[in-house]
Coordinates of C-alpha atoms in Angstrom, one line a residue:
M1 CA 0.2 -0.3 0.4
S2 CA 1.5 3.8 -0.6
K3 CA 0.8 5.9 2.1
H4 CA -2.4 7.2 0.2
G5 CA -3.6 4.2 0.6
K6 CA -3.9 3.6 -3.0
K7 CA -2.3 -0.1 -4.7
K8 CA 0.2 0.9 -7.2
S9 CA -1.0 -0.4 -10.5
K10 CA 2.2 -1.8 -12.9
L11 CA 1.2 -2.5 -16.7
R12 CA 2.7 -5.2 -18.0
R13 CA 2.4 -6.1 -21.7
E14 CA 2.5 -10.0 -23.0
I15 CA 4.1 -10.2 -27.0
Q16 CA 2.9 -13.6 -27.9
L17 CA 4.8 -15.4 -30.6
P18 CA 3.8 -16.8 -33.7
P19 CA 3.7 -20.1 -34.2
S20 CA 7.2 -21.6 -35.1
R21 CA 8.3 -24.0 -37.6
I22 CA 11.4 -24.8 -39.0
E23 CA 12.9 -24.7 -42.8
N24 CA 16.1 -26.2 -44.5
I25 CA 17.4 -23.9 -47.0
D26 CA 20.3 -23.7 -48.9
G27 CA 21.1 -26.2 -45.9
I28 CA 20.6 -24.5 -43.1
D29 CA 18.2 -25.1 -40.8
V30 CA 16.0 -21.5 -40.1
L31 CA 13.5 -21.0 -37.5
V32 CA 10.8 -19.3 -39.2
Y33 CA 7.8 -17.8 -37.3
G34 CA 5.4 -16.7 -39.6
N35 CA 7.1 -13.7 -42.2
E36 CA 10.6 -13.8 -40.0
K37 CA 12.7 -16.0 -40.0
I38 CA 16.2 -16.4 -38.2
T39 CA 18.8 -17.9 -39.4
S40 CA 20.4 -21.0 -37.2
R41 CA 24.0 -20.7 -36.8
D42 CA 26.7 -21.6 -34.4
V43 CA 28.2 -17.7 -33.1
A44 CA 31.8 -19.5 -33.4
E45 CA 31.9 -20.5 -36.9
A46 CA 29.7 -17.3 -38.0
S47 CA 32.3 -14.8 -36.2
K48 CA 35.1 -16.2 -37.9
E49 CA 33.7 -15.8 -40.9
Y50 CA 32.5 -12.1 -40.4
S51 CA 35.7 -10.9 -39.0
M52 CA 38.0 -13.0 -42.2
L53 CA 35.7 -10.9 -44.2
F54 CA 36.3 -7.3 -41.7
G55 CA 39.5 -8.6 -41.8
A56 CA 40.0 -8.7 -45.9
N57 CA 38.4 -5.8 -46.6
K58 CA 40.3 -3.6 -44.2
N59 CA 43.5 -4.9 -45.7
I60 CA 41.9 -3.5 -49.3
Y61 CA 41.2 -0.2 -47.9
R62 CA 44.9 0.1 -45.9
I63 CA 46.5 -0.6 -49.6
T64 CA 44.2 1.7 -52.2
P65 CA 44.8 4.7 -52.7
H66 CA 42.1 6.9 -52.5
L67 CA 40.4 8.3 -55.8
I68 CA 39.9 12.1 -54.0
D69 CA 43.4 12.3 -52.3
G70 CA 45.5 10.1 -53.4
C71 CA 46.2 9.2 -49.9
K72 CA 45.9 5.6 -48.6
P73 CA 44.7 5.8 -44.4
G74 CA 48.7 6.1 -43.4
M75 CA 50.2 8.6 -45.3
R76 CA 46.9 10.5 -44.8
R77 CA 47.7 10.1 -40.7
F78 CA 51.0 10.8 -41.5
L79 CA 50.1 14.3 -43.0
W80 CA 47.2 15.1 -40.9
A81 CA 49.2 14.4 -37.4
W82 CA 52.2 17.0 -39.3
W83 CA 50.0 19.3 -39.9
L84 CA 48.6 19.6 -37.0
E85 CA 51.4 20.0 -35.1
E86 CA 52.9 23.3 -37.9
K87 CA 49.4 24.9 -36.2
R88 CA 47.5 24.3 -39.7
P89 CA 48.9 26.3 -42.1
Q90 CA 46.8 26.8 -44.7
N91 CA 48.4 28.7 -47.2
T92 CA 51.9 28.9 -49.2
N93 CA 53.0 32.8 -48.8
P94 CA 56.3 33.2 -48.2
D95 CA 56.0 34.7 -44.4
T96 CA 54.0 30.6 -43.9
L97 CA 56.6 28.4 -45.5
K98 CA 59.7 30.4 -43.9
K99 CA 58.1 28.8 -40.3
R100 CA 57.9 25.4 -41.4
R101 CA 60.2 23.2 -38.9
F102 CA 62.3 20.3 -39.8
Y103 CA 61.2 17.0 -37.4
K104 CA 63.1 13.7 -36.4
V105 CA 61.4 11.5 -38.7
Q106 CA 61.4 9.1 -35.3
T107 CA 59.6 12.1 -33.9
L108 CA 56.9 12.8 -36.4
S109 CA 56.3 8.4 -36.8
S110 CA 55.5 8.8 -33.1
K111 CA 52.9 12.0 -34.2
C112 CA 51.4 9.8 -36.5
M113 CA 50.7 6.7 -34.2
E114 CA 48.1 8.5 -32.2
Y115 CA 46.0 8.0 -35.5
H116 CA 47.4 4.8 -37.2
P117 CA 48.5 2.5 -34.3
H118 CA 50.7 0.3 -36.3
S119 CA 53.7 -0.4 -36.3
D120 CA 56.8 2.6 -35.5
S121 CA 59.3 0.7 -38.2
G122 CA 56.1 0.5 -40.8
V123 CA 55.8 4.4 -40.3
Q124 CA 59.5 5.2 -40.9
E125 CA 59.5 3.4 -44.2
M126 CA 56.2 5.1 -45.3
I127 CA 57.8 8.4 -44.4
G128 CA 61.3 7.3 -45.8
K129 CA 60.2 6.2 -49.4
A130 CA 58.3 9.8 -49.7
G131 CA 62.0 11.6 -49.2
Q132 CA 63.7 9.5 -52.2
T133 CA 62.7 11.9 -55.3
F134 CA 63.4 7.9 -57.6
S135 CA 60.0 7.0 -55.5
S136 CA 58.1 10.1 -55.9
N137 CA 57.4 12.3 -59.0
I138 CA 56.6 15.0 -56.7
L139 CA 57.8 14.7 -53.2
Y140 CA 55.1 15.1 -50.0
I141 CA 58.1 15.5 -47.8
D142 CA 61.2 18.0 -47.6
P143 CA 64.0 15.6 -47.2
Q144 CA 67.2 16.1 -45.1
G145 CA 69.7 13.5 -44.4
S146 CA 70.2 9.6 -45.6
Y147 CA 67.0 8.6 -47.5
G148 CA 68.6 6.0 -49.7
N149 CA 70.1 5.1 -53.1
L150 CA 69.6 3.7 -55.9
Q151 CA 72.4 1.0 -55.4
Q152 CA 70.6 -0.5 -52.5
A153 CA 70.6 1.4 -49.5
D154 CA 67.6 1.8 -47.3
P155 CA 66.7 5.4 -45.1
G156 CA 69.0 5.6 -42.5
A157 CA 67.2 5.2 -38.8
G158 CA 64.5 7.4 -37.9
R159 CA 66.4 9.2 -35.0
Y160 CA 69.7 10.7 -37.8
I161 CA 67.0 11.7 -40.7
E162 CA 65.1 14.9 -40.9
A163 CA 61.7 16.0 -42.6
R164 CA 59.8 19.1 -43.2
I165 CA 56.2 18.8 -44.6
S166 CA 56.4 20.2 -48.6
E167 CA 55.4 23.6 -50.6
F168 CA 52.8 20.6 -52.1
V169 CA 51.3 19.2 -49.7
I170 CA 50.1 22.3 -48.3
D171 CA 49.1 23.9 -51.2
C172 CA 47.1 20.7 -52.4
F173 CA 45.6 19.5 -49.6
F174 CA 45.7 21.8 -46.7
S175 CA 45.1 25.1 -48.5
N176 CA 41.7 27.3 -47.5
F177 CA 40.9 23.9 -45.4
D178 CA 38.7 25.1 -43.0
N179 CA 36.5 26.5 -45.8
Y180 CA 36.0 22.8 -47.0
C181 CA 33.3 20.9 -45.5
I182 CA 35.2 17.2 -44.7
P183 CA 33.8 14.5 -43.7
T184 CA 35.4 13.5 -39.8
V185 CA 35.8 10.2 -38.0
L186 CA 37.1 9.4 -34.5
A187 CA 40.2 8.3 -34.4
A188 CA 42.2 5.7 -33.0
N189 CA 43.3 7.4 -30.2
G190 CA 39.7 7.6 -28.8
F191 CA 38.9 11.3 -28.4
S192 CA 40.6 13.6 -31.7
E193 CA 39.4 13.0 -35.1
E194 CA 40.9 12.7 -38.3
P195 CA 39.0 13.2 -42.2
L196 CA 37.8 10.7 -44.4
Y197 CA 40.2 12.8 -47.1
F198 CA 41.5 15.9 -48.0
P199 CA 40.4 18.2 -50.0
A200 CA 42.7 17.3 -52.8
K201 CA 43.3 20.4 -55.2
Y202 CA 44.8 18.9 -58.1
P203 CA 44.4 14.8 -59.1
A204 CA 47.5 13.6 -57.3
V205 CA 46.0 10.0 -57.1
L206 CA 48.1 10.1 -60.4
F207 CA 51.3 11.9 -59.8
N208 CA 53.3 9.0 -57.7
P209 CA 53.6 5.0 -58.2
Q210 CA 51.8 3.1 -55.8
F211 CA 52.3 -0.6 -56.3
S212 CA 50.5 -2.7 -53.8
G213 CA 48.1 -5.6 -52.9
I214 CA 47.8 -8.5 -51.0
G215 CA 46.7 -11.5 -52.9
Y216 CA 45.8 -11.9 -56.5
G217 CA 43.2 -9.5 -57.6
Y218 CA 43.1 -7.4 -54.0
S219 CA 46.0 -4.2 -55.6
S220 CA 46.2 -1.0 -56.6
N221 CA 48.7 -0.4 -59.4
V222 CA 49.2 3.1 -60.0
P223 CA 52.1 3.5 -62.4
G224 CA 52.1 7.7 -62.0
F225 CA 52.2 10.1 -64.3
N226 CA 53.5 13.6 -65.2
V227 CA 52.1 16.2 -63.1
G228 CA 52.0 18.5 -65.5
E229 CA 50.5 16.4 -68.4
V230 CA 47.9 15.3 -65.8
L231 CA 47.1 18.5 -64.7
E232 CA 47.1 19.3 -68.3
A233 CA 45.1 16.7 -69.2
T234 CA 42.4 18.0 -66.1
I235 CA 41.7 21.2 -67.6
E236 CA 41.2 19.4 -70.8
L237 CA 38.0 17.4 -69.9
I238 CA 36.9 20.5 -67.8
K239 CA 36.5 22.2 -70.9
N240 CA 34.9 19.8 -72.9
P241 CA 34.3 15.8 -71.1
K242 CA 35.0 14.6 -74.9
A243 CA 38.3 15.7 -75.8
K244 CA 40.4 12.5 -75.9
I245 CA 43.6 12.4 -74.0
L246 CA 46.3 10.4 -73.9
L247 CA 48.4 10.1 -71.0
I248 CA 51.6 8.1 -70.7
P249 CA 53.5 6.4 -67.3
D250 CA 56.0 8.8 -66.4
F251 CA 58.9 6.8 -63.9
P252 CA 61.1 8.6 -61.0
T253 CA 63.7 6.6 -61.9
G254 CA 63.6 8.0 -65.5
C255 CA 63.4 4.4 -67.2
D256 CA 62.7 4.0 -70.5
I257 CA 58.7 3.1 -71.4
V258 CA 58.3 0.3 -74.2
D259 CA 55.5 1.3 -76.6
T260 CA 53.6 -2.3 -77.0
G261 CA 50.5 -0.8 -78.0
L262 CA 48.5 -0.8 -74.4
F263 CA 48.4 3.3 -73.9
E264 CA 45.1 3.4 -75.5
E265 CA 43.7 0.5 -72.9
I266 CA 45.6 2.7 -70.0
N267 CA 43.3 5.4 -70.9
K268 CA 40.7 3.7 -71.1
S269 CA 39.9 0.5 -68.7
G270 CA 43.6 1.4 -66.2
Q271 CA 43.9 -2.1 -66.5
A272 CA 47.2 -4.1 -68.7
K273 CA 50.7 -4.8 -68.3
I274 CA 53.8 -1.7 -69.3
M275 CA 57.7 -2.7 -70.2
V276 CA 59.9 -0.6 -68.6
Q277 CA 63.8 -0.9 -69.5
A278 CA 67.1 0.5 -68.1
S279 CA 68.2 4.1 -70.7
Y280 CA 71.7 3.6 -71.8
E281 CA 74.5 5.1 -73.6
I282 CA 76.5 3.1 -76.0
D283 CA 80.3 4.1 -77.3
Y284 CA 81.9 2.7 -79.1
K285 CA 85.3 3.9 -79.3
T286 CA 85.8 2.5 -75.4
N287 CA 83.4 -0.3 -76.0
T288 CA 81.5 0.5 -73.0
I289 CA 77.2 0.4 -72.3
K290 CA 76.5 2.9 -69.9
F291 CA 73.4 2.6 -68.2
T292 CA 71.5 6.2 -67.1
S293 CA 68.3 4.6 -65.5
I294 CA 66.5 1.3 -64.0
P295 CA 63.2 -0.4 -63.4
L296 CA 60.5 1.3 -60.9
Q297 CA 61.4 -1.1 -58.1
Q298 CA 65.1 -2.6 -59.1
K299 CA 68.5 -1.9 -58.0
T300 CA 71.5 -1.8 -59.1
K301 CA 73.6 -3.8 -56.9
P302 CA 70.7 -6.3 -57.4
I303 CA 71.4 -6.0 -61.2
I304 CA 75.2 -6.7 -60.4
R305 CA 74.5 -9.8 -58.9
K306 CA 72.2 -11.6 -61.4
I307 CA 74.3 -10.0 -64.5
I308 CA 77.6 -12.0 -62.7
A309 CA 75.5 -15.1 -61.8
L310 CA 74.4 -15.6 -65.3
E311 CA 78.5 -15.6 -66.6
F312 CA 78.2 -13.2 -69.6
P313 CA 81.6 -14.1 -71.0
E314 CA 82.0 -10.7 -73.3
I315 CA 81.9 -8.8 -70.0
N316 CA 85.2 -7.4 -68.7
R317 CA 84.7 -4.8 -65.9
I318 CA 81.0 -3.8 -64.0
D319 CA 81.4 -0.2 -61.7
D320 CA 78.5 1.0 -60.3
A321 CA 79.0 4.9 -59.9
T322 CA 75.4 5.5 -58.6
Q323 CA 74.6 8.6 -56.3
K324 CA 71.0 8.4 -54.6
G325 CA 69.1 8.9 -57.9
N326 CA 71.7 9.2 -60.6
V327 CA 72.2 6.0 -62.1
E328 CA 75.3 5.5 -63.3
L329 CA 76.4 1.8 -64.1
Y330 CA 79.1 1.2 -66.7
I331 CA 79.4 -2.3 -68.2
E332 CA 83.3 -2.6 -69.7
L333 CA 83.0 -5.0 -73.1
K334 CA 85.7 -6.8 -73.9
P335 CA 87.5 -5.4 -77.3
D336 CA 86.0 -7.7 -79.6
A337 CA 82.6 -8.1 -78.0
N338 CA 80.0 -6.5 -80.3
P339 CA 77.9 -4.4 -77.4
D340 CA 74.4 -4.4 -79.6
K341 CA 74.6 -7.7 -79.1
V342 CA 75.8 -7.7 -75.6
L343 CA 72.9 -4.8 -74.5
E344 CA 70.1 -7.1 -76.3
K345 CA 70.8 -10.6 -74.0
L346 CA 71.2 -8.0 -71.5
F347 CA 67.6 -6.9 -71.7
K348 CA 66.8 -10.4 -72.8
K349 CA 68.2 -12.3 -69.4
D350 CA 66.1 -11.5 -66.0
T351 CA 68.8 -9.4 -64.8
G352 CA 66.3 -6.7 -63.9
L353 CA 67.1 -4.5 -66.7
R354 CA 64.1 -5.1 -68.7
D355 CA 60.8 -5.5 -66.5
T356 CA 57.3 -6.1 -67.4
L357 CA 55.0 -4.0 -64.7
P358 CA 51.2 -5.2 -64.1
I359 CA 48.6 -1.1 -63.8
G360 CA 45.5 -1.9 -62.4
I361 CA 44.5 1.8 -61.1
N362 CA 42.4 0.4 -58.2
V363 CA 41.4 3.3 -55.8
M364 CA 38.4 3.7 -53.2
E365 CA 35.3 5.9 -54.0
D366 CA 32.5 5.8 -51.1
F367 CA 34.1 2.9 -49.2
E368 CA 34.5 0.8 -51.8
T369 CA 37.6 -0.5 -54.2
K370 CA 36.6 1.0 -57.7
S371 CA 38.6 0.1 -60.7
F372 CA 39.6 2.7 -63.3
G373 CA 41.0 4.2 -66.6
V374 CA 42.4 7.9 -66.9
R375 CA 40.2 9.3 -68.5
K376 CA 37.1 8.4 -66.1
L377 CA 39.1 8.7 -63.2
L378 CA 40.0 12.2 -64.3
L379 CA 36.0 13.1 -64.8
E380 CA 34.9 11.4 -61.6
W381 CA 37.9 13.8 -59.5
I382 CA 36.0 16.9 -61.5
D383 CA 32.8 16.3 -60.3
Y384 CA 34.5 15.8 -56.6
R385 CA 36.0 19.1 -57.3
R386 CA 33.4 21.2 -58.7
D387 CA 31.1 19.7 -54.9
A388 CA 34.0 20.4 -52.9
V389 CA 34.2 24.0 -54.9
L390 CA 31.0 24.9 -54.8
A391 CA 30.8 23.9 -50.9
M392 CA 33.7 25.8 -50.2
M393 CA 32.6 29.2 -51.8
L394 CA 29.2 28.7 -49.6
N395 CA 30.7 28.5 -46.4
S396 CA 33.5 31.2 -47.1
L397 CA 30.1 33.5 -48.8
E398 CA 28.7 32.7 -45.2
N399 CA 31.7 33.5 -43.3
I400 CA 32.2 36.8 -45.4
T401 CA 28.6 37.7 -45.2
E402 CA 28.6 37.2 -40.7
K403 CA 32.1 39.6 -41.2
R404 CA 30.4 42.2 -43.0
H405 CA 27.6 42.3 -40.7
M406 CA 29.6 43.0 -38.4
N407 CA 31.5 45.4 -40.6
E408 CA 28.4 47.2 -40.5
V409 CA 27.9 47.8 -36.8
L410 CA 32.0 48.5 -36.0
V411 CA 31.3 51.3 -38.9
Y412 CA 27.8 52.7 -37.3
V413 CA 29.6 52.4 -33.7
F414 CA 32.7 54.1 -34.7
S415 CA 31.1 57.7 -36.2
K416 CA 31.7 60.7 -35.3
D417 CA 27.8 60.7 -33.9
N418 CA 28.9 57.7 -31.8
I419 CA 32.5 57.3 -31.3
D420 CA 32.3 59.5 -28.0
D421 CA 29.4 57.7 -26.2
A422 CA 31.2 53.8 -27.5
V423 CA 34.8 55.2 -25.8
K424 CA 32.7 56.4 -22.9
I425 CA 31.1 52.3 -22.1
A426 CA 34.6 51.3 -22.7
K427 CA 36.7 52.6 -20.4
K428 CA 33.5 53.6 -17.7
S429 CA 32.6 49.7 -17.3
N430 CA 33.7 48.0 -14.2
S431 CA 34.1 44.6 -16.1
R432 CA 33.5 42.5 -19.4
R433 CA 29.6 42.0 -18.8
E434 CA 28.8 45.1 -18.1
A435 CA 30.5 46.3 -21.1
V436 CA 28.4 44.1 -23.8
E437 CA 25.0 44.8 -21.7
K438 CA 25.5 48.6 -22.2
F439 CA 26.6 48.7 -26.1
M440 CA 23.7 46.3 -26.3
K441 CA 21.1 49.0 -24.7
R442 CA 22.8 51.9 -26.9
F443 CA 23.6 50.7 -30.6
N444 CA 20.5 47.8 -30.1
I445 CA 23.0 45.3 -31.0
T446 CA 23.2 41.3 -30.5
S447 CA 25.2 40.0 -27.7
I448 CA 28.1 38.5 -30.2
Q449 CA 28.3 42.0 -32.0
A450 CA 28.6 44.0 -28.1
E451 CA 31.2 41.1 -27.0
T452 CA 33.7 41.9 -29.4
L453 CA 33.7 45.6 -29.3
A454 CA 34.2 44.6 -25.1
D455 CA 37.7 42.7 -26.1
M456 CA 38.9 45.7 -28.0
K457 CA 41.7 47.8 -26.6
L458 CA 40.7 51.4 -25.1
Y459 CA 43.5 52.2 -27.8
Q460 CA 41.0 50.7 -31.1
F461 CA 38.7 53.3 -30.3
S462 CA 39.8 56.2 -32.8
K463 CA 38.9 58.1 -35.8
D464 CA 41.8 55.9 -37.9
S465 CA 40.0 52.8 -37.1
Y466 CA 37.0 53.8 -38.4
E467 CA 38.5 54.9 -42.0
R468 CA 40.3 51.2 -41.9
F469 CA 36.6 50.1 -41.0
V470 CA 34.9 51.7 -44.5
E471 CA 38.0 50.1 -46.3
E472 CA 37.0 46.8 -44.8
G473 CA 33.5 47.2 -45.9
K474 CA 34.3 48.4 -49.8
R475 CA 36.9 45.0 -49.6
L476 CA 34.2 42.6 -48.2
D477 CA 31.6 43.9 -49.8
A478 CA 33.5 43.1 -53.8
E479 CA 34.6 39.8 -52.8
L480 CA 30.8 39.5 -51.6
K481 CA 29.6 40.2 -54.7
K482 CA 32.5 38.1 -56.5
L483 CA 31.2 35.1 -54.5
R484 CA 27.6 35.1 -55.2
K485 CA 28.1 35.6 -59.2
T486 CA 30.8 32.2 -59.5
V487 CA 28.5 29.7 -56.9
E488 CA 25.6 30.9 -59.3
S489 CA 27.5 29.9 -62.6
D490 CA 29.0 26.3 -63.3
K491 CA 31.1 28.4 -65.7
L492 CA 32.8 30.3 -63.5
I493 CA 33.7 27.7 -61.0
D494 CA 34.9 25.3 -63.8
E495 CA 37.3 28.4 -64.1
F496 CA 38.2 28.9 -60.6
I497 CA 39.3 25.2 -60.5
I498 CA 41.1 25.4 -63.9
E499 CA 42.9 28.6 -62.8
E500 CA 44.1 26.3 -59.6
L501 CA 45.3 24.1 -62.3
E502 CA 46.8 26.3 -64.4
E503 CA 48.9 27.6 -61.0
G504 CA 49.8 23.7 -60.3
I505 CA 51.2 23.3 -63.8
K506 CA 53.3 26.7 -63.3
K507 CA 55.0 25.4 -59.7
Y508 CA 55.1 21.9 -60.3
S509 CA 55.3 20.9 -63.5
A510 CA 58.5 19.2 -64.7
P511 CA 59.9 17.3 -67.4
R512 CA 59.2 13.7 -68.5
R513 CA 61.7 11.4 -66.5
S514 CA 60.9 8.6 -68.8
K515 CA 61.0 8.5 -72.9
V516 CA 59.0 6.1 -75.0
I517 CA 60.7 3.6 -77.3
R518 CA 60.0 0.9 -79.4
L519 CA 62.9 -2.0 -79.7
A520 CA 64.3 -2.9 -82.8
K521 CA 62.4 -6.4 -83.0
D522 CA 59.6 -6.1 -81.2
N523 CA 57.6 -8.7 -81.2
D524 CA 54.4 -7.2 -79.4
I525 CA 54.9 -4.6 -83.2
E526 CA 51.2 -6.8 -84.5
A527 CA 49.3 -5.6 -81.3
I528 CA 50.6 -1.2 -82.3
P529 CA 47.2 -1.3 -84.7
D530 CA 48.2 -1.0 -88.7
I531 CA 46.7 2.3 -89.7
D532 CA 48.1 5.5 -91.6
Y533 CA 48.1 9.2 -90.8
L534 CA 49.2 12.8 -91.6
L535 CA 51.6 14.0 -89.0
G536 CA 52.3 17.3 -88.3
I537 CA 55.3 19.6 -86.5
S538 CA 55.9 22.6 -86.3
E539 CA 59.1 24.7 -85.2
S540 CA 57.3 25.3 -81.8
G541 CA 57.3 22.2 -80.8
M542 CA 53.8 21.2 -81.1
I543 CA 52.8 17.5 -83.0
K544 CA 49.2 16.7 -84.3
K545 CA 48.3 13.2 -86.1
I546 CA 45.0 13.0 -88.0
K547 CA 43.7 9.9 -89.4
M548 CA 44.7 9.5 -93.3
K549 CA 42.2 10.2 -95.8
K550 CA 40.5 11.6 -99.1
N551 CA 41.3 15.5 -98.7
I552 CA 42.8 15.8 -95.5
S553 CA 44.8 18.9 -94.2
I554 CA 46.7 19.0 -91.4
G555 CA 45.0 21.5 -89.9
S556 CA 46.4 24.7 -87.4
L557 CA 49.2 23.5 -84.4
G558 CA 48.4 25.8 -81.5
M559 CA 48.9 29.9 -81.5
K560 CA 52.4 30.5 -82.2
T561 CA 53.4 27.5 -84.6
G562 CA 56.3 28.6 -86.9
S563 CA 56.5 26.5 -89.9
I564 CA 54.7 23.2 -90.2
S565 CA 56.6 19.8 -91.2
V566 CA 53.4 17.0 -92.6
M567 CA 54.5 13.3 -93.6
H568 CA 51.9 10.6 -94.2
I569 CA 53.4 8.3 -91.7
N570 CA 52.1 4.2 -90.6
N571 CA 51.0 4.2 -86.9
R572 CA 53.8 1.2 -86.7
E573 CA 56.8 3.8 -87.9
D574 CA 58.8 5.9 -85.8
I575 CA 60.5 9.6 -86.7
L576 CA 63.9 10.8 -86.0
I577 CA 63.3 14.7 -84.7
I578 CA 66.3 17.4 -84.6
D579 CA 65.8 20.5 -82.0
S580 CA 67.8 23.2 -82.0
T581 CA 70.2 22.7 -78.9
G582 CA 71.8 19.2 -81.8
F583 CA 69.6 16.7 -79.5
V584 CA 68.3 13.8 -81.8
T585 CA 65.7 11.6 -80.5
K586 CA 63.2 9.2 -81.7
V587 CA 59.2 9.5 -81.3
A588 CA 57.2 6.1 -81.4
V589 CA 54.1 7.4 -83.7
S590 CA 51.6 5.1 -81.3
S591 CA 52.8 7.5 -78.8
I592 CA 51.1 10.3 -80.0
P593 CA 47.3 10.6 -79.3
E594 CA 45.0 10.6 -82.6
M595 CA 43.4 14.2 -83.4
N596 CA 40.8 15.9 -85.1
F597 CA 41.0 17.7 -87.5
E598 CA 39.6 20.8 -85.0
D599 CA 42.1 20.2 -82.9
D600 CA 45.4 22.8 -81.6
G601 CA 47.9 19.3 -81.5
V602 CA 49.8 18.3 -78.2
I603 CA 53.0 19.6 -77.4
L604 CA 55.9 17.1 -78.5
S605 CA 58.1 17.5 -75.1
K606 CA 55.3 15.0 -73.3
F607 CA 56.2 12.2 -75.7
S608 CA 60.1 13.1 -75.9
P609 CA 63.1 15.0 -73.8
V610 CA 63.2 17.3 -76.6
K611 CA 64.6 21.0 -76.1
G612 CA 64.7 24.2 -77.8
T613 CA 62.2 24.9 -81.3
I614 CA 62.4 22.1 -83.7
K615 CA 65.2 22.1 -86.8
A616 CA 64.5 18.7 -88.9
S617 CA 62.2 15.4 -88.8
M618 CA 62.8 13.0 -90.4
I619 CA 60.8 9.4 -90.6
L620 CA 62.9 6.2 -90.1
P621 CA 60.7 3.0 -91.6
S622 CA 59.5 -0.1 -89.6
K623 CA 61.6 -3.2 -90.5
E624 CA 58.8 -4.5 -93.2

């Protein structure tokens, strides 16, 4: 009984289950209640199965770069922890870049492990590789100390080598970061947050080689492309999504790429194989072969060991003067040896001087691993970038609008009619709270606006401040007008993105390291389409390839072309180019993308290390 003499009542709801029955579905006994089916399984077996699925997916996530920023989780967490340590720089102004500090790699790895609690040595190995010019087309860190070489040396221990965040990382991943809308997740430490991806300003996923995998079918093998060429192709696709592009891999070791007719496939499906080999020079006077580059993932000392093990009788001596990423491997032959034949044998045998790399552009998008060709990947990235820029501008628009409202209050309060009252309140208020209340009452403003006034120093209440606020208002008005106009126009957003990409070309593009070659005795010649073309080469270095038809002309090549040489040529042939510096190079016609009459052509230096203006060109016929 309660103190009021009334008995408490409890309402109980009884649940009645429908009659059950057992059905065998696909060999599993399932308990069925009406229309509901409950699977009867061994909990231990189910737990093991789902744990294996989770583990496999987690491993795939770890080894797969993201479409948006091109980072794997380890690298992203490393850069994130470092950026926070550097007090969140968001521009590449000279003053900002001067503040960057060099840290011991061991210190950096410990910061990274707050977000990436895996092997300390693994993180240091990742940082060490990121500082090698022969592993990346563009560096994410500025290295200081011994970061290994192409002989076989590994980077020094983390306590001996140092690094600082590179200008490219700040520019590409963190420029204006706070204005973006980036999804975050809880970090491994249980209280911090980390971004799911960085708001990449450039399609960095295609810049550096990333070869990794955990088994057949679970790999991501991005070969890496020339930074300038990727940015130029992106601009082309923004202007015209149907534009024809042909990006050819460019390796940081500078090895040659053998044209086997699969460049189109890399751009179309992203799944192919690419043959690479060491570049070389032959000194016929001393009968010496000098290798000036080696394939990606190869080192000169293992190559030498393989050559020695094969016992070439023609070889007299091998010298290795390789320094860091500059390969100088000399093979001195006996006086009666034929260097061309020896070279052919060296490439055919398993020496590491020639290699075949699997290409599989598999990246993460929306928590799934997806395969892309170069073209489709860039179009997907462009769509993301448009959304990101629009969100950034809308956020900036909101922030600047708030600043303008505050600026209007400051102009009003600091006007000649109100400044005396404002100074009086600032001087005579006994507390910040009292000042806020008086400012709100006197000028009919919000508490946030009043708090801004209360936090100002007394010397700031002056006529000079009034003039400064007026000028600031004009600047904010102009910025708001520009932003409002941009967010309402898809064209202006594209122009903004193109402007950023063009700035990236000026800052980060570099000449190709890998040139395209075709073997003298190429067994894969049949893989190259047997098509006749009209080929035009301008004195300024533009080249254009149009399928041969009746009454067809080459058209124009760019804005300033000078004289143009035109030739009728087969896709399986090569051309010999002589430039104004006297440099002679061979270019495979099949490596040049097919174009239309109205196209302007492409820069020849994309496909060959041509220097200066073009002085002469000629056809090198195929063996047939």
